mmCIF file of C-alpha atoms in Angstrom:
data_model
loop_
_atom_site.group_PDB
_atom_site.id
_atom_site.type_symbol
_atom_site.label_atom_id
_atom_site.label_comp_id
_atom_site.label_asym_id
_atom_site.label_seq_id
_atom_site.Cartn_x
_atom_site.Cartn_y
_atom_site.Cartn_z
ATOM 1 C CA MET D 60 -0.025 0.096 -0.331
ATOM 2 C CA ARG D 61 1.477 3.259 -1.205
ATOM 3 C CA LEU D 62 -0.036 6.006 0.796
ATOM 4 C CA ALA D 63 1.452 10.830 0.635
ATOM 5 C CA GLN D 64 1.034 12.591 3.533
ATOM 6 C CA VAL D 65 1.610 15.866 3.651
ATOM 7 C CA GLY D 66 2.943 18.381 6.189
ATOM 8 C CA ASP D 67 4.664 21.026 8.061
ATOM 9 C CA TYR D 68 7.614 19.283 8.324
ATOM 10 C CA SER D 69 10.023 21.264 6.654
ATOM 11 C CA VAL D 70 9.531 24.617 8.598
ATOM 12 C CA SER D 71 12.155 24.376 11.235
ATOM 13 C CA ASN D 72 9.593 23.104 14.304
ATOM 14 C CA TRP D 73 9.841 20.199 16.678
ATOM 15 C CA GLY D 74 6.480 19.827 17.045
ATOM 16 C CA ASP D 75 5.690 19.551 13.315
ATOM 17 C CA GLN D 76 8.533 17.616 12.579
ATOM 18 C CA LEU D 77 7.104 14.556 14.981
ATOM 19 C CA TYR D 78 3.940 13.543 12.533
ATOM 20 C CA PRO D 79 5.834 11.551 9.807
ATOM 21 C CA GLY D 80 7.496 9.255 12.643
ATOM 22 C CA VAL D 81 5.030 8.543 15.081
ATOM 23 C CA THR D 82 1.735 8.328 11.877
ATOM 24 C CA ALA D 83 4.556 5.753 10.460
ATOM 25 C CA ASP D 84 4.366 3.985 14.405
ATOM 26 C CA LEU D 85 0.510 3.992 13.955
ATOM 27 C CA LEU D 86 0.210 2.573 11.278
ATOM 28 C CA ARG D 87 2.197 -0.270 12.559
ATOM 29 C CA ARG D 88 0.193 -0.758 15.372
ATOM 30 C CA ILE D 89 -2.889 -1.696 13.447
ATOM 31 C CA GLY D 90 -1.364 -3.911 11.344
ATOM 32 C CA LEU D 91 -1.813 -2.038 7.956
ATOM 33 C CA LEU D 92 2.213 -2.659 5.678
ATOM 34 C CA SER D 93 2.097 0.873 3.826
ATOM 35 C CA GLU D 94 5.574 2.893 1.877
ATOM 36 C CA ILE D 95 4.700 6.854 3.143
ATOM 37 C CA THR D 96 6.056 9.742 0.702
ATOM 38 C CA HIS D 97 6.264 12.226 2.804
ATOM 39 C CA PHE D 98 5.611 15.615 1.644
ATOM 40 C CA ALA D 99 6.075 19.749 2.551
ATOM 41 C CA PRO D 100 6.915 23.204 0.580
ATOM 42 C CA LEU D 101 10.050 22.450 1.049
ATOM 43 C CA ALA D 102 12.830 19.737 0.384
ATOM 44 C CA GLY D 103 14.201 17.745 3.197
ATOM 45 C CA THR D 104 14.506 14.569 5.316
ATOM 46 C CA THR D 105 12.212 13.709 8.509
ATOM 47 C CA LEU D 106 14.262 12.866 11.202
ATOM 48 C CA ALA D 107 14.005 9.196 10.674
ATOM 49 C CA GLY D 108 16.121 10.434 7.642
ATOM 50 C CA GLU D 109 13.121 9.881 4.938
ATOM 51 C CA PRO D 110 13.209 12.287 2.620
ATOM 52 C CA ILE D 111 10.984 14.652 2.115
ATOM 53 C CA ARG D 112 9.462 15.690 -1.532
ATOM 54 C CA PRO D 113 8.144 18.839 -2.630
ATOM 55 C CA LEU D 114 4.858 19.488 -2.808
ATOM 56 C CA ARG D 115 4.617 20.191 -6.331
ATOM 57 C CA GLU D 116 6.045 16.484 -7.481
ATOM 58 C CA ILE D 117 3.009 15.366 -5.297
ATOM 59 C CA ARG D 118 1.214 15.643 -8.845
ATOM 60 C CA ARG D 119 3.238 12.231 -9.740
ATOM 61 C CA SER D 120 2.561 10.750 -7.060
ATOM 62 C CA ASP D 121 1.509 6.578 -7.196
ATOM 63 C CA ALA D 122 -0.419 7.022 -3.734
ATOM 64 C CA ALA D 123 -3.711 4.630 -2.999
ATOM 65 C CA ALA D 124 -4.545 8.028 -0.281
ATOM 66 C CA VAL D 125 -3.197 11.089 0.887
ATOM 67 C CA LEU D 126 -3.637 11.957 3.930
ATOM 68 C CA VAL D 127 -2.715 15.528 5.125
ATOM 69 C CA GLY D 128 -1.364 16.465 8.814
ATOM 70 C CA GLY D 129 -0.925 16.284 11.644
ATOM 71 C CA GLY D 130 -0.314 19.872 12.505
ATOM 72 C CA ASP D 131 -2.201 23.034 12.635
ATOM 73 C CA LEU D 132 -2.805 22.797 9.176
ATOM 74 C CA VAL D 133 -6.707 23.986 8.457
ATOM 75 C CA ARG D 134 -6.180 27.630 7.615
ATOM 76 C CA PHE D 135 -6.433 30.720 4.904
ATOM 77 C CA ASP D 136 -3.303 33.029 5.276
ATOM 78 C CA THR D 137 -1.011 31.887 2.738
ATOM 79 C CA THR D 138 1.981 34.921 3.936
ATOM 80 C CA THR D 139 2.210 33.312 7.464
ATOM 81 C CA VAL D 140 2.724 30.017 6.024
ATOM 82 C CA ALA D 141 5.111 31.819 3.357
ATOM 83 C CA LEU D 142 6.441 33.698 6.060
ATOM 84 C CA ASP D 143 7.057 30.754 8.865
ATOM 85 C CA HIS D 144 8.745 28.319 6.033
ATOM 86 C CA MET D 145 11.120 31.380 4.930
ATOM 87 C CA ALA D 146 12.225 31.607 8.541
ATOM 88 C CA ILE D 147 11.124 35.401 9.107
ATOM 89 C CA PRO D 148 11.713 36.190 13.037
ATOM 90 C CA GLU D 149 8.754 37.380 14.278
ATOM 91 C CA ALA D 150 8.558 41.187 15.021
ATOM 92 C CA GLU D 151 10.191 41.795 12.000
ATOM 93 C CA ARG D 152 7.438 40.599 9.912
ATOM 94 C CA HIS D 153 6.056 43.919 8.425
ATOM 95 C CA GLY D 154 6.842 45.959 4.985
ATOM 96 C CA ARG D 155 5.229 45.437 1.311
ATOM 97 C CA LEU D 156 8.473 44.132 0.952
ATOM 98 C CA LEU D 157 8.741 41.269 2.628
ATOM 99 C CA ARG D 158 4.755 40.485 1.577
ATOM 100 C CA LEU D 159 6.109 40.093 -1.808
ATOM 101 C CA ARG D 160 8.587 37.492 -1.257
ATOM 102 C CA ALA D 161 6.412 36.279 0.689
ATOM 103 C CA ALA D 162 3.892 36.076 -2.303
ATOM 104 C CA TRP D 163 6.257 34.736 -4.677
ATOM 105 C CA PHE D 164 8.248 32.201 -2.283
ATOM 106 C CA ALA D 165 3.757 30.476 -1.909
ATOM 107 C CA ARG D 166 3.789 30.843 -5.949
ATOM 108 C CA ARG D 167 7.104 28.444 -6.273
ATOM 109 C CA HIS D 168 6.623 26.529 -3.600
ATOM 110 C CA PHE D 169 2.561 25.793 -2.936
ATOM 111 C CA LEU D 170 -0.780 24.855 -5.062
ATOM 112 C CA ALA D 171 -3.118 27.421 -5.892
ATOM 113 C CA GLY D 172 -6.492 26.885 -3.313
ATOM 114 C CA PRO D 173 -7.608 28.584 -0.894
ATOM 115 C CA GLY D 174 -4.993 27.912 1.582
ATOM 116 C CA VAL D 175 -1.999 25.744 1.628
ATOM 117 C CA TRP D 176 -3.722 22.792 2.515
ATOM 118 C CA LEU D 177 -6.521 22.181 0.911
ATOM 119 C CA PRO D 178 -5.401 22.496 -3.030
ATOM 120 C CA GLU D 179 -7.361 23.499 -5.344
ATOM 121 C CA ASP D 180 -7.874 20.682 -7.487
ATOM 122 C CA ASP D 181 -6.744 17.205 -5.901
ATOM 123 C CA TRP D 182 -3.662 16.053 -4.584
ATOM 124 C CA VAL D 183 -3.237 12.716 -6.368
ATOM 125 C CA ARG D 184 -5.607 12.684 -9.617
ATOM 126 C CA GLY D 185 -8.659 9.266 -8.114
ATOM 127 C CA ALA D 186 -6.553 9.068 -4.413
ATOM 128 C CA PRO D 187 -9.503 10.513 -1.659
ATOM 129 C CA THR D 188 -8.041 12.455 0.731
ATOM 130 C CA VAL D 189 -7.739 12.657 4.483
ATOM 131 C CA LEU D 190 -7.451 15.393 7.028
ATOM 132 C CA VAL D 191 -5.669 13.506 10.590
ATOM 133 C CA SER D 192 -4.735 15.032 13.829
ATOM 134 C CA VAL D 193 -5.729 18.465 12.521
ATOM 135 C CA GLY D 194 -6.405 21.677 13.810
ATOM 136 C CA ALA D 195 -8.884 24.445 11.926
ATOM 137 C CA ARG D 196 -8.808 28.138 12.742
ATOM 138 C CA ARG D 197 -11.167 30.238 11.734
ATOM 139 C CA MET D 198 -12.148 28.470 8.611
ATOM 140 C CA ALA D 199 -13.605 30.389 5.278
ATOM 141 C CA HIS D 200 -17.474 29.202 4.279
ATOM 142 C CA ASP D 201 -16.848 31.288 0.975
ATOM 143 C CA ALA D 202 -17.616 28.965 -2.373
ATOM 144 C CA ARG D 203 -13.800 27.666 -2.479
ATOM 145 C CA ALA D 204 -13.043 26.164 0.410
ATOM 146 C CA ARG D 205 -16.702 24.417 0.398
ATOM 147 C CA ALA D 206 -15.906 22.644 -2.339
ATOM 148 C CA VAL D 207 -12.398 21.859 -1.401
ATOM 149 C CA VAL D 208 -13.312 20.776 2.071
ATOM 150 C CA ALA D 209 -15.915 18.533 0.174
ATOM 151 C CA ARG D 210 -13.781 16.579 -1.845
ATOM 152 C CA LEU D 211 -12.292 14.927 1.970
ATOM 153 C CA ARG D 212 -13.042 11.775 2.198
ATOM 154 C CA GLY D 213 -12.640 12.126 6.379
ATOM 155 C CA VAL D 214 -11.542 14.598 9.125
ATOM 156 C CA TRP D 215 -9.756 13.832 12.012
ATOM 157 C CA VAL D 216 -9.688 16.969 14.572
ATOM 158 C CA ARG D 217 -8.177 17.089 17.898
ATOM 159 C CA THR D 218 -10.796 20.265 19.278
ATOM 160 C CA SER D 219 -14.139 20.022 18.788
ATOM 161 C CA HIS D 220 -14.015 24.213 17.933
ATOM 162 C CA ALA D 221 -12.221 21.998 15.105
ATOM 163 C CA ALA D 222 -15.829 19.670 14.900
ATOM 164 C CA GLN D 223 -17.855 22.806 14.881
ATOM 165 C CA GLN D 224 -15.769 24.337 11.748
ATOM 166 C CA PHE D 225 -15.954 21.938 9.502
ATOM 167 C CA GLN D 226 -19.578 21.281 10.037
ATOM 168 C CA ALA D 227 -20.192 24.048 9.117
ATOM 169 C CA ALA D 228 -18.118 24.373 6.049
ATOM 170 C CA GLY D 229 -20.468 21.292 4.900
ATOM 171 C CA VAL D 230 -18.634 18.029 5.806
ATOM 172 C CA ASP D 231 -21.164 15.333 7.506
ATOM 173 C CA ALA D 232 -20.339 14.596 11.123
ATOM 174 C CA SER D 233 -20.430 10.438 10.199
ATOM 175 C CA ARG D 234 -17.454 11.762 8.917
ATOM 176 C CA ILE D 235 -15.632 13.892 11.570
ATOM 177 C CA VAL D 236 -13.055 11.807 14.360
ATOM 178 C CA LEU D 237 -12.972 13.893 17.570
ATOM 179 C CA ALA D 238 -9.442 12.473 19.032
ATOM 180 C CA PRO D 239 -6.188 13.460 20.858
ATOM 181 C CA ASP D 240 -3.149 14.910 18.896
ATOM 182 C CA MET D 241 -1.678 11.556 17.036
ATOM 183 C CA VAL D 242 1.679 13.138 19.638
ATOM 184 C CA PHE D 243 0.002 11.465 22.462
ATOM 185 C CA ALA D 244 0.943 8.104 21.100
ATOM 186 C CA HIS D 245 4.422 8.746 20.739
ATOM 187 C CA PRO D 246 6.321 5.924 21.092
ATOM 188 C CA ALA D 247 8.500 6.878 23.413
ATOM 189 C CA LEU D 248 6.131 8.900 26.253
ATOM 190 C CA SER D 249 5.396 4.455 27.367
ATOM 191 C CA ASP D 250 9.178 4.594 28.917
ATOM 192 C CA LEU D 251 9.278 7.201 31.662
ATOM 193 C CA ASN D 252 11.820 6.138 33.485
ATOM 194 C CA GLY D 253 13.777 5.863 30.289
ATOM 195 C CA ALA D 254 13.519 8.829 28.580
ATOM 196 C CA ALA D 255 14.382 10.141 32.145
ATOM 197 C CA SER D 256 17.257 8.898 32.606
ATOM 198 C CA ARG D 257 18.216 9.827 29.214
ATOM 199 C CA GLY D 258 17.594 13.298 29.681
ATOM 200 C CA ARG D 259 18.810 13.841 32.540
ATOM 201 C CA GLU D 260 22.320 12.085 30.431
ATOM 202 C CA VAL D 261 21.615 15.052 27.948
ATOM 203 C CA ILE D 262 21.639 18.004 30.701
ATOM 204 C CA ARG D 263 25.003 16.439 32.104
ATOM 205 C CA ARG D 264 26.508 16.107 29.030
ATOM 206 C CA ARG D 265 25.361 20.030 27.750
ATOM 207 C CA LEU D 266 25.103 21.629 30.538
ATOM 208 C CA GLY D 267 27.545 19.818 33.310
ATOM 209 C CA VAL D 268 24.365 19.961 35.424
ATOM 210 C CA ASP D 269 22.886 16.985 38.060
ATOM 211 C CA GLU D 270 19.896 17.989 39.115
ATOM 212 C CA PRO D 271 15.648 18.028 37.421
ATOM 213 C CA LEU D 272 15.745 21.498 35.734
ATOM 214 C CA VAL D 273 13.077 24.107 35.020
ATOM 215 C CA ILE D 274 12.531 24.075 31.240
ATOM 216 C CA PHE D 275 11.242 27.510 29.719
ATOM 217 C CA HIS D 276 10.096 27.695 26.514
ATOM 218 C CA ALA D 277 8.156 30.182 24.377
ATOM 219 C CA ALA D 278 7.325 31.891 21.296
ATOM 220 C CA ALA D 279 6.796 35.293 20.043
ATOM 221 C CA PHE D 280 4.066 34.341 18.221
ATOM 222 C CA HIS D 281 2.227 33.145 21.852
ATOM 223 C CA GLY D 282 2.535 36.696 22.290
ATOM 224 C CA TRP D 283 6.418 35.810 23.884
ATOM 225 C CA PRO D 284 9.097 38.830 22.768
ATOM 226 C CA GLU D 285 12.297 38.842 23.999
ATOM 227 C CA ALA D 286 11.420 40.940 26.724
ATOM 228 C CA ARG D 287 8.874 39.507 28.353
ATOM 229 C CA ILE D 288 10.885 36.314 27.904
ATOM 230 C CA GLU D 289 14.172 37.792 29.710
ATOM 231 C CA ALA D 290 11.682 39.654 32.480
ATOM 232 C CA ALA D 291 9.654 35.913 32.730
ATOM 233 C CA LEU D 292 13.718 34.894 33.286
ATOM 234 C CA ARG D 293 14.662 37.421 35.810
ATOM 235 C CA SER D 294 11.918 36.279 38.069
ATOM 236 C CA LEU D 295 12.949 32.675 38.641
ATOM 237 C CA ALA D 296 16.145 34.151 39.421
ATOM 238 C CA GLY D 297 17.570 31.414 42.417
ATOM 239 C CA LEU D 298 16.464 28.549 40.304
ATOM 240 C CA PRO D 299 18.021 25.705 38.117
ATOM 241 C CA VAL D 300 16.223 26.869 34.747
ATOM 242 C CA ALA D 301 17.292 26.445 31.092
ATOM 243 C CA VAL D 302 15.760 27.528 28.677
ATOM 244 C CA LEU D 303 14.221 24.541 25.480
ATOM 245 C CA SER D 304 13.856 25.939 21.616
ATOM 246 C CA LEU D 305 11.986 24.024 19.484
ATOM 247 C CA GLY D 306 13.496 25.433 16.801
ATOM 248 C CA ALA D 307 14.041 28.033 14.580
ATOM 249 C CA TYR D 308 10.734 28.738 13.950
ATOM 250 C CA SER D 309 9.247 32.397 14.281
ATOM 251 C CA GLY D 310 13.615 33.441 15.281
ATOM 252 C CA GLU D 311 12.523 31.806 18.725
ATOM 253 C CA ASP D 312 15.791 29.809 18.740
ATOM 254 C CA ARG D 313 17.400 33.145 18.426
ATOM 255 C CA ALA D 314 15.357 35.443 21.163
ATOM 256 C CA LEU D 315 15.170 32.136 23.631
ATOM 257 C CA ALA D 316 19.446 32.417 23.554
ATOM 258 C CA ALA D 317 19.890 36.151 23.721
ATOM 259 C CA ALA D 318 17.199 36.382 26.846
ATOM 260 C CA ALA D 319 19.149 33.473 28.454
ATOM 261 C CA GLN D 320 22.491 35.410 27.643
ATOM 262 C CA ARG D 321 21.815 38.342 28.983
ATOM 263 C CA THR D 322 19.637 36.652 32.274
ATOM 264 C CA GLY D 323 22.660 34.519 33.036
ATOM 265 C CA VAL D 324 20.250 30.805 32.316
ATOM 266 C CA ASP D 325 21.884 27.817 30.838
ATOM 267 C CA ALA D 326 20.345 27.243 27.235
ATOM 268 C CA LEU D 327 19.676 24.140 25.387
ATOM 269 C CA ILE D 328 19.631 25.184 21.506
ATOM 270 C CA GLY D 329 19.890 22.329 18.533
ATOM 271 C CA LEU D 330 19.140 19.379 20.477
ATOM 272 C CA ASP D 331 17.582 16.899 18.765
ATOM 273 C CA ALA D 332 14.185 15.289 18.392
ATOM 274 C CA ASP D 333 15.143 12.407 21.164
ATOM 275 C CA GLU D 334 17.031 14.581 23.154
ATOM 276 C CA ILE D 335 14.043 17.176 23.451
ATOM 277 C CA VAL D 336 11.743 14.229 24.485
ATOM 278 C CA SER D 337 14.101 13.650 26.713
ATOM 279 C CA VAL D 338 15.078 16.726 28.073
ATOM 280 C CA LEU D 339 11.176 17.001 28.718
ATOM 281 C CA ALA D 340 10.765 13.692 30.644
ATOM 282 C CA GLY D 341 13.251 14.530 32.901
ATOM 283 C CA ALA D 342 12.854 18.084 33.629
ATOM 284 C CA GLY D 343 11.040 19.829 36.807
ATOM 285 C CA VAL D 344 8.654 21.729 36.137
ATOM 286 C CA VAL D 345 8.268 22.933 32.645
ATOM 287 C CA PHE D 346 6.982 26.121 31.197
ATOM 288 C CA THR D 347 5.766 26.347 27.754
ATOM 289 C CA THR D 348 3.868 27.920 24.988
ATOM 290 C CA SER D 349 4.222 24.814 22.989
ATOM 291 C CA MET D 350 1.480 22.551 22.521
ATOM 292 C CA HIS D 351 3.314 19.768 22.235
ATOM 293 C CA ALA D 352 6.068 20.214 24.466
ATOM 294 C CA ALA D 353 2.428 20.444 26.864
ATOM 295 C CA ILE D 354 1.854 16.703 25.569
ATOM 296 C CA VAL D 355 5.157 15.285 25.582
ATOM 297 C CA ALA D 356 5.959 16.332 29.548
ATOM 298 C CA GLY D 357 2.220 16.009 30.757
ATOM 299 C CA SER D 358 1.556 13.140 29.894
ATOM 300 C CA PHE D 359 5.303 11.706 31.341
ATOM 301 C CA GLY D 360 4.450 13.004 34.058
ATOM 302 C CA THR D 361 6.157 15.950 34.568
ATOM 303 C CA PRO D 362 4.251 18.998 35.898
ATOM 304 C CA VAL D 363 3.106 21.175 33.177
ATOM 305 C CA LEU D 364 2.813 25.482 33.266
ATOM 306 C CA THR D 365 1.280 27.550 30.562
ATOM 307 C CA PRO D 366 0.344 31.315 30.287
ATOM 308 C CA GLY D 367 -3.036 30.232 29.271
ATOM 309 C CA VAL D 368 -2.940 28.783 25.626
ATOM 310 C CA ALA D 369 -6.151 27.926 24.168
ATOM 311 C CA LYS D 370 -4.815 25.818 21.200
ATOM 312 C CA THR D 371 -3.364 23.487 24.430
ATOM 313 C CA ALA D 372 -6.091 23.430 26.790
ATOM 314 C CA GLU D 373 -8.731 22.772 23.904
ATOM 315 C CA ALA D 374 -5.980 19.898 22.622
ATOM 316 C CA PHE D 375 -5.860 18.577 25.609
ATOM 317 C CA ALA D 376 -10.591 18.131 25.678
ATOM 318 C CA ALA D 377 -10.385 14.989 23.172
ATOM 319 C CA CYS D 378 -8.022 13.325 25.929
ATOM 320 C CA PRO D 379 -9.702 10.763 27.867
ATOM 321 C CA VAL D 380 -7.970 11.060 30.121
ATOM 322 C CA PRO D 381 -5.857 14.489 29.596
ATOM 323 C CA PRO D 382 -2.154 14.957 31.343
ATOM 324 C CA ARG D 383 -1.937 17.841 34.059
ATOM 325 C CA VAL D 384 -1.377 20.900 32.893
ATOM 326 C CA GLU D 385 -1.685 23.890 35.217
ATOM 327 C CA GLY D 386 -2.590 27.798 34.098
ATOM 328 C CA VAL D 387 -0.184 30.908 35.037
ATOM 329 C CA SER D 388 0.214 34.363 34.894
ATOM 330 C CA ASP D 389 3.937 36.181 34.337
ATOM 331 C CA GLU D 390 3.018 37.392 38.010
ATOM 332 C CA ASP D 391 2.529 33.964 39.264
ATOM 333 C CA LEU D 392 5.254 32.558 37.342
ATOM 334 C CA ALA D 393 8.064 31.880 40.055
ATOM 335 C CA GLU D 394 5.663 30.885 42.814
ATOM 336 C CA THR D 395 4.222 28.389 40.868
ATOM 337 C CA VAL D 396 7.527 27.156 39.626
ATOM 338 C CA ARG D 397 8.839 26.871 42.842
ATOM 339 C CA ALA D 398 5.582 25.115 44.210
ATOM 340 C CA ARG D 399 5.853 22.351 41.890
ATOM 341 C CA CYS D 400 9.054 21.598 41.000
ATOM 342 C CA GLY D 401 9.877 17.716 41.038
ATOM 343 C CA GLU D 402 6.409 16.787 42.111
ATOM 344 C CA ARG D 403 5.620 14.652 39.782
ATOM 345 C CA VAL D 404 2.244 13.405 38.836
ATOM 346 C CA SER D 405 1.498 9.956 38.373
ATOM 347 C CA HIS D 406 -0.306 10.219 34.645
ATOM 348 C CA ASP D 407 -0.938 6.527 32.204
ATOM 349 C CA PRO D 408 -0.651 7.705 28.921
ATOM 350 C CA THR D 409 -2.300 4.066 27.078
ATOM 351 C CA PRO D 410 -6.332 5.534 27.400
ATOM 352 C CA ASN D 411 -4.446 8.541 25.015
ATOM 353 C CA ALA D 412 -2.453 6.577 22.277
ATOM 354 C CA ARG D 413 -5.326 4.083 22.480
ATOM 355 C CA ALA D 414 -7.179 6.971 20.968
ATOM 356 C CA ALA D 415 -5.469 8.451 18.186
ATOM 357 C CA THR D 416 -4.968 4.932 17.503
ATOM 358 C CA THR D 417 -8.718 4.168 16.868
ATOM 359 C CA ALA D 418 -8.630 7.859 15.042
ATOM 360 C CA MET D 419 -6.042 6.683 12.671
ATOM 361 C CA THR D 420 -8.088 3.349 12.409
ATOM 362 C CA SER D 421 -11.585 4.959 11.623
ATOM 363 C CA ILE D 422 -9.800 7.340 8.787
ATOM 364 C CA LEU D 423 -8.845 5.392 7.317
ATOM 365 C CA THR D 424 -11.396 3.148 6.891
ATOM 366 C CA MET D 425 -12.831 6.266 5.560
ATOM 367 C CA ALA D 426 -10.508 6.356 2.935
ATOM 368 C CA GLY D 427 -10.735 2.387 1.798
ATOM 369 C CA VAL D 428 -7.261 1.168 2.249
ATOM 370 C CA LEU D 429 -8.441 -0.857 5.541
#
């Protein structure tokens, strides 16, 4: 069975880059022997070293079905998607010239359609398309967008808000599966002790530190410019803190490294995907604006604090057994970190992984490949 998977894997963001590997693991769990070809706006390689082919080459694919996702893909702001792939920092995204560069990038690397992940014509002629583990921003419900959405055989969404958006766009409820994000089925989440041990080794090797750290991650596109990051880090003075970058997406690696340097805080920049997973498992507490970092850390039972990111709360609501995640204000951050650091939470990741596996089974059945 030949499948094509389309996603945002070529952007420098750890969460998006997890999806090809987790997809392959889910297909093995349900017993589907398949050869997956990955497509993204830019060529590259997956975390497993498999080739990622440019989106524009998908028309030549002979896939039996196309899986689009996972990730926050149902969106219509093509310029923003182009700027993401151009790695333009959030604070520098202004000016007519930059928008012209983004438009040129879009014409060169995207297919025509109402959104990057919703092309005007079928991805592959004669092959059904399904969405897997996607989020949805505010959808355009014009005739053009509705015509594209109508061709989808099935839609696996990770929030009730996304499910409502697809129903409003004309997708029958029987073709919509509401289930946890597929990253909840990451195979490493079933081995807390092993992952935590590897995380402690990463910290010792990188920083020379031998104690559970406060891991701090925040991104400008969630409202965290350098000044706010720096203020938060200063409030944590006296605690063993390290900033963690999840990639170069919107310049977050540069912003975190600069704020860490000014405050004398350790920095974990440029870790590989497995190291990031392990660091989140072995941390004393994790503060993050990333939904995927919250999924992984929370599934390991690491205390997770967030500044109230709606996307994370909505995604956790789809879980049979949601991990514990606590919202915290800037003013209460230091006090809450001190109270939660090292306070492990008992959590069984199996029910959420099972729900994601069931969702994949359902969506592939809708595609006609099971």
